[in-house]
């Protein structure tokens, strides 16, 4: 059977990862189908960011299998993984404060054709349009987050890894970013989103993968989550 007969875009199988001697992932298993929006949820230190960094090849000491469109990513370097159409927005956002919004947007190298044009980006993120010539330091946390997401869309990627976009932001901004992420899904992007904010996760996702101590301990559709909120809150320690 071809790898994508059931629509699988990403298949993570028995993924283990280490920081020096310290093992952070102990055999992570999950799949993401084309067009899906899946969250990785779990408490601090569970291994969510490490999973994204392992997919991206930022954490290089890893074992097991990460297949994207049926092709193994383990063994590839980050730039090779990026060229396959995977883009990563890190937890720390990485906005250059000395540069303007426009400079931040255009700084990353253009790796793949077919990304969103500047006009499309400004339409999708109107706050950035208003702030185009503002410096990075003048941006609010929400604007920085939008810029960090917009920046990865200039390349023609199809799979987005978003690490806690709601972190530290006011509820009204979180809602706005939720709407923008839903629009990206409607544009056809497949998205793997790390979240600890359950309300945000529920508002955007099709499915949830729960990580605890470097392993997947549960998986729920968004409907199942609605019926099991208490159980999932226990995982999150809230
Ligand atoms: N750069 C690093 N060096 C050493 N250990 C790390 C590093 N980053 C994360 N860890 C450890 O790996 C584990 C998983 O961390 P992480 O993936 O960041 O968790 P999460 O994103 O779920 O909060 C934790 O025990 C954390 O302390
Ligand atoms: Mg994290």
Coordinates of N, CA and C and ligand atoms in Angstrom, one line a residue:
X1 N 0.9 -1.2 0.0 CA 0.0 0.0 0.0 C 0.9 1.2 0.0
X2 N 0.6 2.2 -0.9 CA 1.4 3.4 -0.9 C 1.3 4.1 0.5
X3 N 2.3 4.9 0.8 CA 2.3 5.5 2.2 C 1.1 6.4 2.4
X4 N 0.6 7.0 1.3 CA -0.4 8.0 1.6 C -1.8 7.5 1.2
X5 N -2.0 6.2 1.2 CA -3.3 5.6 0.8 C -4.4 6.1 1.8
X6 N -4.0 6.3 3.1 CA -4.9 6.8 4.0 C -4.8 8.3 4.3
X7 N -4.0 8.9 3.4 CA -3.9 10.4 3.6 C -2.8 10.8 4.6
X8 N -2.0 9.9 5.0 CA -0.9 10.2 6.0 C 0.1 11.2 5.3
X9 N 0.4 12.3 6.0 CA 1.5 13.2 5.5 C 2.7 12.9 6.4
X10 N 2.5 12.9 7.7 CA 3.7 12.7 8.6 C 3.4 11.4 9.5
X11 N 4.4 10.5 9.6 CA 4.3 9.4 10.4 C 5.5 9.3 11.3
X12 N 5.3 9.5 12.6 CA 6.3 9.4 13.6 C 6.2 8.1 14.3
X13 N 7.3 7.3 14.3 CA 7.3 6.0 14.8 C 8.4 5.7 15.8
X14 N 8.1 5.4 17.0 CA 9.1 5.0 18.0 C 10.2 6.1 18.1
X15 N 9.9 7.3 18.1 CA 10.9 8.4 18.1 C 11.5 8.6 19.5
X16 N 12.8 8.5 19.5 CA 13.6 8.7 20.7 C 14.5 9.9 20.5
X17 N 14.7 10.7 21.5 CA 15.7 11.9 21.3 C 16.4 12.2 22.5
X18 N 17.6 12.6 22.4 CA 18.5 12.9 23.5 C 19.1 14.3 23.4
X19 N 19.2 15.0 24.6 CA 20.1 16.1 24.8 C 21.3 15.6 25.5
X20 N 22.4 15.6 24.9 CA 23.6 14.9 25.4 C 23.2 13.6 26.0
X21 N 23.5 13.3 27.3 CA 23.2 12.0 27.9 C 21.7 11.9 28.3
X22 N 21.0 13.0 28.2 CA 19.7 13.0 28.8 C 18.6 12.7 27.8
X23 N 17.9 11.6 27.9 CA 16.9 11.2 27.0 C 15.6 12.0 27.2
X24 N 15.1 12.7 26.2 CA 13.9 13.5 26.3 C 12.6 12.8 25.7
X25 N 12.8 12.0 24.6 CA 11.7 11.3 24.0 C 12.0 9.8 24.1
X26 N 10.9 9.1 24.5 CA 11.1 7.6 24.8 C 10.2 6.8 23.9
X27 N 10.2 7.1 22.6 CA 9.3 6.3 21.7 C 8.0 6.9 21.5
X28 N 8.0 8.0 20.7 CA 6.8 8.8 20.4 C 6.2 8.2 19.1
X29 N 4.9 8.0 19.1 CA 4.2 7.5 17.9 C 2.9 8.3 17.6
X30 N 2.8 8.9 16.4 CA 1.6 9.5 16.0 C 1.7 9.8 14.5
X31 N 0.5 10.0 13.9 CA 0.4 10.4 12.5 C -0.3 11.7 12.3
X32 N 0.0 12.4 11.3 CA -0.8 13.5 10.9 C -1.2 13.3 9.4
X33 N -2.5 13.5 9.2 CA -3.0 13.3 7.8 C -2.9 14.7 7.1
X34 N -2.9 14.6 5.8 CA -2.8 15.8 4.9 C -4.1 16.6 5.2
X35 N -3.8 17.9 5.5 CA -4.9 18.8 5.7 C -5.4 18.9 7.2
X36 N -4.9 18.0 8.0 CA -5.4 18.0 9.4 C -4.7 19.1 10.2
X37 N -5.3 19.5 11.3 CA -4.7 20.3 12.3 C -4.7 19.5 13.6
X38 N -3.5 19.1 14.0 CA -3.3 18.2 15.2 C -2.5 19.0 16.2
X39 N -3.0 18.9 17.5 CA -2.2 19.5 18.6 C -1.4 18.4 19.3
X40 N -0.2 18.9 19.8 CA 0.5 18.1 20.8 C 0.3 18.8 22.1
X41 N -0.4 18.1 23.0 CA -0.6 18.8 24.3 C 0.1 18.0 25.4
X42 N 0.3 18.6 26.5 CA 1.0 18.0 27.6 C 1.7 19.0 28.5
X43 N 2.0 18.7 29.7 CA 2.5 19.7 30.6 C 3.9 20.1 30.3
X44 N 4.4 21.1 31.0 CA 5.8 21.6 30.8 C 6.8 20.5 30.9
X45 N 7.7 20.4 30.0 CA 8.8 19.4 30.0 C 8.4 18.0 29.5
X46 N 7.2 17.9 29.0 CA 6.7 16.6 28.5 C 7.4 16.1 27.3
X47 N 7.9 17.0 26.5 CA 8.6 16.6 25.2 C 8.0 17.2 24.0
X48 N 7.1 18.1 24.1 CA 6.4 18.6 22.9 C 7.3 19.4 22.0
X49 N 8.0 20.4 22.5 CA 9.0 21.1 21.7 C 10.1 20.2 21.1
X50 N 10.5 19.3 21.9 CA 11.5 18.3 21.5 C 11.0 17.5 20.3
X51 N 9.8 17.2 20.3 CA 9.2 16.5 19.1 C 9.3 17.3 17.9
X52 N 8.9 18.6 18.0 CA 9.0 19.5 16.8 C 10.4 19.7 16.4
X53 N 11.3 19.9 17.4 CA 12.7 20.1 17.0 C 13.3 18.8 16.4
X54 N 12.8 17.7 16.8 CA 13.3 16.4 16.2 C 12.8 16.3 14.8
X55 N 11.6 16.6 14.5 CA 11.1 16.5 13.1 C 11.9 17.5 12.2
X56 N 12.2 18.6 12.8 CA 12.9 19.7 12.0 C 14.4 19.4 11.9
X57 N 14.9 18.4 12.7 CA 16.3 18.1 12.7 C 17.2 19.1 13.5
X58 N 16.5 19.9 14.3 CA 17.3 20.8 15.2 C 17.9 20.0 16.3
X59 N 17.1 19.0 16.9 CA 17.6 18.0 17.8 C 18.1 16.9 16.8
X60 N 19.4 16.7 16.8 CA 19.9 15.7 15.8 C 20.2 14.3 16.4
X61 N 20.3 14.2 17.7 CA 20.5 12.9 18.3 C 19.2 12.2 18.5
X62 N 18.7 11.6 17.5 CA 17.4 10.9 17.5 C 17.4 9.6 16.8
X63 N 16.5 8.7 17.3 CA 16.3 7.4 16.7 C 14.9 7.1 16.4
X64 N 14.6 6.1 15.6 CA 13.3 5.7 15.3 C 13.0 6.2 13.9
X65 N 11.8 6.6 13.6 CA 11.4 7.0 12.2 C 10.5 8.2 12.2
X66 N 10.8 9.1 11.3 CA 9.9 10.3 11.0 C 9.8 10.3 9.5
X67 N 8.6 9.8 9.0 CA 8.4 9.8 7.6 C 7.5 11.0 7.2
X68 N 7.9 11.7 6.2 CA 7.1 12.8 5.6 C 6.9 12.5 4.1
X69 N 5.6 12.4 3.7 CA 5.3 11.9 2.4 C 6.0 10.6 2.1
X70 N 6.1 9.7 3.1 CA 6.7 8.4 2.9 C 8.2 8.4 2.9
X71 N 8.9 9.6 3.0 CA 10.3 9.6 3.0 C 10.9 9.9 4.4
X72 N 11.9 9.1 4.7 CA 12.5 9.2 6.0 C 13.3 10.5 6.2
X73 N 13.0 11.2 7.3 CA 13.7 12.5 7.6 C 14.9 12.2 8.5
X74 N 14.9 11.2 9.3 CA 16.1 10.9 10.2 C 17.3 10.7 9.4
X75 N 18.3 11.4 9.7 CA 19.5 11.4 8.8 C 19.7 12.6 8.0
X76 N 18.6 13.3 7.7 CA 18.6 14.5 6.9 C 19.0 15.7 7.8
X77 N 19.6 16.7 7.2 CA 19.9 18.0 7.9 C 18.7 18.9 7.8
X78 N 18.7 19.9 8.7 CA 17.5 20.8 8.8 C 17.2 21.5 7.5
X79 N 18.2 21.9 6.7 CA 17.9 22.6 5.5 C 17.3 21.7 4.5
X80 N 17.7 20.4 4.5 CA 17.1 19.4 3.6 C 15.6 19.2 4.0
X81 N 15.3 19.1 5.3 CA 14.0 18.9 5.8 C 13.1 20.1 5.4
X82 N 13.7 21.3 5.6 CA 12.9 22.6 5.2 C 12.6 22.5 3.7
X83 N 13.5 22.1 2.9 CA 13.2 22.0 1.5 C 12.1 21.1 1.1
X84 N 11.8 20.1 2.0 CA 10.7 19.2 1.7 C 9.4 19.9 1.9
X85 N 9.4 21.1 2.5 CA 8.1 21.8 2.7 C 7.6 21.8 4.1
X86 N 8.6 21.6 5.1 CA 8.2 21.7 6.5 C 8.8 23.0 7.1
X87 N 7.9 23.7 7.8 CA 8.4 25.0 8.4 C 8.1 25.0 9.8
X88 N 9.0 25.6 10.6 CA 8.9 25.5 12.1 C 8.9 27.0 12.7
X89 N 8.0 27.2 13.5 CA 7.9 28.5 14.2 C 8.2 28.2 15.7
X90 N 9.4 28.6 16.2 CA 9.8 28.2 17.5 C 9.1 28.9 18.6
X91 N 9.1 28.3 19.8 CA 8.5 28.8 21.0 C 9.0 30.3 21.3
X92 N 10.2 30.5 21.1 CA 10.8 31.9 21.4 C 10.6 32.9 20.3
X93 N 10.0 32.5 19.2 CA 9.5 33.4 18.1 C 10.7 33.9 17.3
X94 N 11.7 34.3 17.9 CA 12.9 34.7 17.1 C 12.8 35.9 16.3
X95 N 12.1 36.9 16.7 CA 12.0 38.2 16.0 C 13.3 39.0 16.3
X96 N 13.8 39.6 15.2 CA 15.0 40.4 15.3 C 14.5 41.8 15.7
X97 N 14.9 42.3 16.9 CA 14.3 43.5 17.4 C 14.8 44.7 16.7
X98 N 16.0 44.6 16.2 CA 16.6 45.8 15.5 C 16.1 46.0 14.1
X99 N 15.4 45.0 13.6 CA 14.9 45.0 12.2 C 13.4 45.4 12.2
X100 N 13.0 46.0 11.1 CA 11.6 46.3 10.9 C 10.8 45.0 10.6
X101 N 9.4 45.2 10.6 CA 8.6 44.1 10.3 C 8.9 43.5 8.9
X102 N 9.0 44.5 8.0 CA 9.3 44.0 6.6 C 10.7 43.3 6.5
X103 N 11.7 43.9 7.2 CA 13.0 43.2 7.2 C 12.9 41.8 7.8
X104 N 12.2 41.7 8.9 CA 12.1 40.4 9.5 C 11.4 39.4 8.6
X105 N 10.4 39.9 7.8 CA 9.7 39.0 6.9 C 10.6 38.5 5.8
X106 N 11.4 39.4 5.3 CA 12.2 39.1 4.1 C 13.6 38.5 4.4
X107 N 13.9 38.4 5.7 CA 15.3 38.0 6.0 C 15.5 36.5 5.7
X108 N 14.6 35.6 6.0 CA 14.9 34.2 5.8 C 15.1 33.8 4.3
X109 N 16.0 32.9 4.0 CA 16.3 32.6 2.6 C 15.1 32.0 1.9
X110 N 14.9 32.3 0.7 CA 13.8 31.7 -0.1 C 14.2 30.4 -0.6
X111 N 13.6 29.3 0.0 CA 14.0 28.0 -0.3 C 13.1 27.3 -1.3
X112 N 11.8 27.6 -1.2 CA 10.9 26.8 -2.1 C 9.9 27.8 -2.7
X113 N 9.6 27.6 -4.0 CA 8.6 28.4 -4.7 C 7.2 28.1 -4.1
X114 N 6.3 29.1 -4.4 CA 4.9 28.8 -4.1 C 4.4 29.3 -2.8
X115 N 5.2 30.1 -2.1 CA 4.8 30.6 -0.8 C 3.8 31.8 -1.0
X116 N 3.3 32.3 0.2 CA 2.3 33.4 0.1 C 3.1 34.6 -0.3
X117 N 2.5 35.5 -1.1 CA 3.1 36.7 -1.6 C 3.0 37.7 -0.4
X118 N 3.7 38.8 -0.5 CA 3.7 39.8 0.6 C 2.3 40.4 0.7
X119 N 1.6 40.6 -0.5 CA 0.2 41.1 -0.4 C -0.7 40.1 0.3
X120 N -0.6 38.8 0.0 CA -1.4 37.8 0.7 C -1.1 37.8 2.2
X121 N 0.1 38.0 2.5 CA 0.5 38.0 4.0 C -0.1 39.2 4.7
X122 N 0.0 40.3 4.0 CA -0.6 41.5 4.7 C -2.1 41.5 4.8
X123 N -2.7 40.8 3.9 CA -4.1 40.6 3.9 C -4.5 39.6 5.1
X124 N -3.7 38.6 5.2 CA -3.9 37.5 6.2 C -3.6 38.1 7.6
X125 N -2.6 39.0 7.7 CA -2.2 39.5 9.0 C -2.3 41.0 8.9
X126 N -3.5 41.6 9.0 CA -3.6 43.1 8.9 C -2.8 43.9 9.9
X127 N -2.6 43.3 11.1 CA -1.8 44.1 12.1 C -0.4 44.3 11.5
X128 N 0.1 43.4 10.8 CA 1.5 43.6 10.3 C 1.5 44.6 9.2
X129 N 0.5 44.7 8.4 CA 0.4 45.7 7.4 C 0.5 47.1 8.0
X130 N -0.2 47.3 9.1 CA -0.2 48.6 9.7 C 1.2 48.9 10.4
X131 N 1.9 47.8 10.7 CA 3.2 47.9 11.4 C 4.4 47.7 10.5
X132 N 4.2 47.7 9.1 CA 5.2 47.2 8.2 C 6.6 47.8 8.5
X133 N 6.6 49.2 8.8 CA 8.0 49.8 8.9 C 8.4 49.9 10.4
X134 N 7.5 49.4 11.3 CA 7.9 49.5 12.7 C 9.0 48.6 13.0
X135 N 9.8 48.9 14.0 CA 10.9 48.1 14.5 C 10.4 46.9 15.3
X136 N 11.1 45.8 15.3 CA 10.7 44.6 16.1 C 10.4 44.9 17.6
X137 N 11.2 45.9 18.2 CA 11.0 46.1 19.6 C 9.6 46.9 19.9
X138 N 9.1 47.5 18.8 CA 7.8 48.2 19.0 C 6.6 47.3 19.0
X139 N 6.8 46.1 18.6 CA 5.7 45.2 18.4 C 5.2 44.6 19.8
X140 N 3.9 44.4 19.9 CA 3.4 43.7 21.0 C 3.7 42.2 20.9
X141 N 3.5 41.4 22.0 CA 3.7 40.0 21.9 C 2.9 39.3 20.8
X142 N 1.7 39.7 20.7 CA 0.8 39.2 19.6 C 1.3 39.5 18.2
X143 N 1.7 40.7 18.0 CA 2.2 41.1 16.7 C 3.5 40.3 16.4
X144 N 4.4 40.1 17.4 CA 5.6 39.3 17.2 C 5.2 37.9 16.8
X145 N 4.2 37.4 17.5 CA 3.8 36.0 17.1 C 3.3 35.9 15.7
X146 N 2.5 36.9 15.3 CA 1.9 36.9 13.9 C 3.1 37.0 12.9
X147 N 4.0 37.9 13.3 CA 5.2 38.0 12.4 C 6.0 36.7 12.3
X148 N 6.1 36.1 13.4 CA 6.9 34.8 13.4 C 6.2 33.7 12.5
X149 N 4.9 33.7 12.5 CA 4.1 32.8 11.7 C 4.2 33.2 10.2
X150 N 3.9 34.5 10.0 CA 3.9 35.1 8.6 C 5.2 34.8 7.9
X151 N 6.3 34.9 8.7 CA 7.7 34.8 8.1 C 7.9 33.4 7.5
X152 N 7.3 32.4 8.1 CA 7.6 31.0 7.5 C 6.7 30.7 6.3
X153 N 5.7 31.6 6.1 CA 4.8 31.3 5.0 C 5.2 31.9 3.6
X154 N 6.3 32.7 3.6 CA 6.8 33.2 2.4 C 7.5 32.1 1.5
X155 N 7.9 31.0 2.2 CA 8.3 29.8 1.5 C 7.2 28.9 1.2
X156 N 7.3 28.2 0.1 CA 6.2 27.3 -0.3 C 6.1 26.0 0.5
X157 N 5.9 26.2 1.8 CA 5.9 25.0 2.6 C 4.4 24.5 2.7
X158 N 4.2 23.2 3.1 CA 2.9 22.7 3.2 C 2.6 22.2 4.6
X159 N 3.6 22.0 5.4 CA 3.4 21.5 6.8 C 4.0 22.4 7.8
X160 N 3.2 22.9 8.7 CA 3.6 23.9 9.7 C 3.8 23.3 11.0
X161 N 4.9 23.6 11.7 CA 5.1 23.2 13.1 C 5.1 24.5 13.9
X162 N 4.0 24.6 14.7 CA 3.8 25.9 15.5 C 4.0 25.6 17.0
X163 N 4.9 26.2 17.6 CA 5.2 25.9 19.0 C 4.6 27.0 20.0
X164 N 3.5 26.6 20.6 CA 2.8 27.5 21.6 C 2.6 28.9 21.2
X165 N 1.9 29.1 20.0 CA 1.6 30.5 19.6 C 0.8 31.3 20.6
X166 N 0.1 30.7 21.4 CA -0.8 31.5 22.4 C -0.1 31.9 23.6
X167 N 1.2 31.4 23.8 CA 1.9 31.6 25.1 C 2.0 33.0 25.5
X168 N 1.6 33.4 26.6 CA 1.8 34.7 27.2 C 1.0 35.9 26.5
X169 N 0.0 35.5 25.7 CA -0.8 36.5 25.1 C -2.2 36.7 25.7
X170 N -2.7 37.9 25.6 CA -4.0 38.2 26.1 C -5.1 37.5 25.3
X171 N -6.2 37.1 26.0 CA -7.2 36.3 25.4 C -7.7 36.8 24.1
X172 N -7.9 38.1 23.9 CA -8.4 38.6 22.7 C -7.4 38.4 21.5
X173 N -6.2 38.5 21.8 CA -5.1 38.2 20.8 C -5.1 36.7 20.5
X174 N -5.2 35.9 21.5 CA -5.2 34.5 21.3 C -6.3 34.1 20.4
X175 N -7.5 34.7 20.5 CA -8.6 34.4 19.7 C -8.3 34.8 18.2
X176 N -7.7 36.0 18.0 CA -7.3 36.4 16.7 C -6.3 35.5 16.0
X177 N -5.3 35.0 16.8 CA -4.3 34.1 16.2 C -5.0 32.8 15.9
X178 N -6.0 32.4 16.7 CA -6.8 31.2 16.4 C -7.5 31.3 15.1
X179 N -8.1 32.5 14.9 CA -8.8 32.7 13.6 C -7.8 32.6 12.4
X180 N -6.6 33.2 12.6 CA -5.6 33.2 11.5 C -5.1 31.8 11.3
X181 N -4.9 31.0 12.3 CA -4.5 29.6 12.1 C -5.6 28.8 11.4
X182 N -6.8 29.0 11.8 CA -7.9 28.3 11.0 C -7.9 28.7 9.5
X183 N -7.6 30.0 9.3 CA -7.5 30.4 7.9 C -6.4 29.7 7.1
X184 N -5.3 29.5 7.8 CA -4.2 28.7 7.2 C -4.6 27.3 6.9
X185 N -5.3 26.7 7.8 CA -5.8 25.3 7.5 C -6.7 25.4 6.3
X186 N -7.6 26.4 6.2 CA -8.5 26.5 5.1 C -7.7 26.7 3.8
X187 N -6.5 27.3 3.8 CA -5.7 27.5 2.7 C -5.0 26.2 2.2
X188 N -5.1 25.2 3.1 CA -4.6 23.9 2.7 C -3.4 23.4 3.4
X189 N -2.9 24.3 4.4 CA -1.8 23.9 5.2 C -2.1 22.8 6.1
X190 N -1.2 21.8 6.3 CA -1.4 20.8 7.4 C -0.6 21.4 8.6
X191 N -1.1 21.3 9.8 CA -0.5 21.9 10.9 C -0.4 21.0 12.1
X192 N 0.8 21.0 12.7 CA 1.1 20.4 14.0 C 1.4 21.5 15.0
X193 N 0.5 21.6 16.0 CA 0.5 22.8 16.9 C 0.8 22.3 18.3
X194 N 1.8 22.8 18.9 CA 2.1 22.5 20.3 C 1.3 23.5 21.2
X195 N 0.5 23.0 22.2 CA -0.3 23.9 23.0 C -0.4 23.4 24.4
X196 N -0.5 24.3 25.3 CA -0.9 24.0 26.7 C -2.3 24.6 27.0
X197 N -2.7 25.6 26.2 CA -4.0 26.3 26.4 C -5.1 25.4 25.7
X198 N -5.8 24.7 26.6 CA -6.8 23.8 26.1 C -7.9 24.4 25.3
X199 N -8.4 25.6 25.8 CA -9.4 26.3 25.1 C -9.0 26.7 23.6
X200 N -7.8 27.1 23.5 CA -7.2 27.5 22.2 C -7.1 26.2 21.4
X201 N -6.6 25.1 21.9 CA -6.4 23.9 21.2 C -7.8 23.4 20.7
X202 N -8.8 23.5 21.5 CA -10.1 23.0 21.1 C -10.7 23.8 20.0
X203 N -10.4 25.1 20.0 CA -11.0 26.0 19.1 C -10.5 25.8 17.6
X204 N -9.3 25.2 17.5 CA -8.7 25.2 16.2 C -8.5 23.7 15.6
X205 N -8.4 22.7 16.5 CA -7.9 21.4 16.1 C -8.9 20.4 15.7
X206 N -8.5 19.5 14.8 CA -9.3 18.3 14.5 C -9.0 17.2 15.5
X207 N -7.8 17.1 16.0 CA -7.4 16.0 16.8 C -6.3 16.4 17.7
X208 N -6.1 15.6 18.8 CA -5.2 16.0 19.9 C -4.3 14.7 20.2
X209 N -3.0 15.0 20.4 CA -2.1 13.9 20.8 C -1.5 14.3 22.1
X210 N -1.7 13.5 23.1 CA -1.2 13.9 24.5 C 0.1 13.3 24.8
X211 N 1.1 14.1 25.2 CA 2.5 13.6 25.5 C 2.7 13.7 27.0
X212 N 3.3 12.7 27.5 CA 3.7 12.7 28.9 C 5.0 12.0 29.0
X213 N 6.0 12.6 29.7 CA 7.3 12.0 29.9 C 7.9 11.4 28.6
X214 N 7.8 12.2 27.5 CA 8.4 11.7 26.3 C 7.7 10.6 25.6
X215 N 6.4 10.4 25.9 CA 5.7 9.3 25.2 C 4.3 9.8 24.9
X216 N 3.6 9.3 23.9 CA 2.2 9.6 23.6 C 1.4 8.7 24.5
X217 N 0.6 9.3 25.4 CA -0.2 8.5 26.3 C -1.7 8.5 25.9
X218 N -2.1 9.4 25.0 CA -3.5 9.4 24.6 C -3.7 10.2 23.3
X219 N -4.8 9.8 22.6 CA -5.1 10.6 21.4 C -6.6 10.7 21.3
X220 N -7.1 11.9 21.0 CA -8.5 12.2 21.0 C -8.9 13.1 19.8
X221 N -10.0 12.8 19.3 CA -10.6 13.8 18.3 C -11.1 15.0 19.1
X222 N -11.4 16.0 18.4 CA -11.8 17.2 19.1 C -13.2 16.9 19.8
X223 N -14.0 16.1 19.2 CA -15.3 15.8 19.8 C -15.0 15.0 21.1
X224 N -14.1 14.0 21.0 CA -13.8 13.2 22.2 C -13.2 14.1 23.3
X225 N -12.4 15.1 22.9 CA -11.9 16.0 23.9 C -13.0 16.7 24.7
X226 N -14.0 17.2 23.9 CA -15.1 17.9 24.5 C -15.8 17.0 25.6
X227 N -15.8 15.7 25.4 CA -16.5 14.8 26.3 C -15.6 14.4 27.4
X228 N -14.3 14.7 27.3 CA -13.3 14.2 28.3 C -12.4 15.3 28.8
X229 N -12.9 16.5 29.0 CA -12.1 17.6 29.4 C -11.4 17.4 30.7
X230 N -12.1 16.8 31.6 CA -11.5 16.6 33.0 C -10.3 15.7 32.9
X231 N -10.4 14.6 32.1 CA -9.3 13.6 31.9 C -8.1 14.4 31.3
X232 N -8.3 15.2 30.3 CA -7.2 15.9 29.6 C -6.6 16.9 30.5
X233 N -7.4 17.6 31.3 CA -6.9 18.6 32.3 C -5.9 17.9 33.3
X234 N -6.2 16.7 33.6 CA -5.3 15.9 34.5 C -3.9 15.8 33.8
X235 N -3.9 15.5 32.5 CA -2.6 15.3 31.8 C -1.9 16.6 31.9
X236 N -2.6 17.7 31.8 CA -2.0 19.1 31.7 C -1.6 19.6 33.1
X237 N -2.1 18.9 34.1 CA -1.9 19.4 35.5 C -2.6 20.7 35.8
X238 N -3.7 20.9 35.2 CA -4.5 22.1 35.5 C -5.8 21.8 36.1
Ligands
LIG1 N1 18.3 22.3 25.2 C1 18.0 21.4 26.2 N2 19.1 20.8 26.8 C2 18.8 19.8 27.7 N3 17.6 19.4 28.1 C3 16.5 19.9 27.4 C4 16.7 21.0 26.5 N4 15.5 21.3 26.0 C5 14.6 20.6 26.7 N5 15.2 19.7 27.5 C6 14.6 18.7 28.4 O1 13.9 17.8 27.6 C7 12.6 17.5 28.2 C8 11.5 17.9 27.2 O2 11.5 19.3 27.1 P1 10.6 20.1 26.0 O3 10.5 19.3 24.8 O4 11.1 21.4 25.9 O5 9.2 20.0 26.8 P2 7.8 20.8 26.5 O6 8.0 21.5 25.2 O7 6.8 19.7 26.4 O8 7.6 21.7 27.6 C9 12.6 18.3 29.5 O9 13.0 17.4 30.5 C10 13.6 19.4 29.3 O10 14.1 19.8 30.6
LIG2 MG1 7.9 23.6 24.8

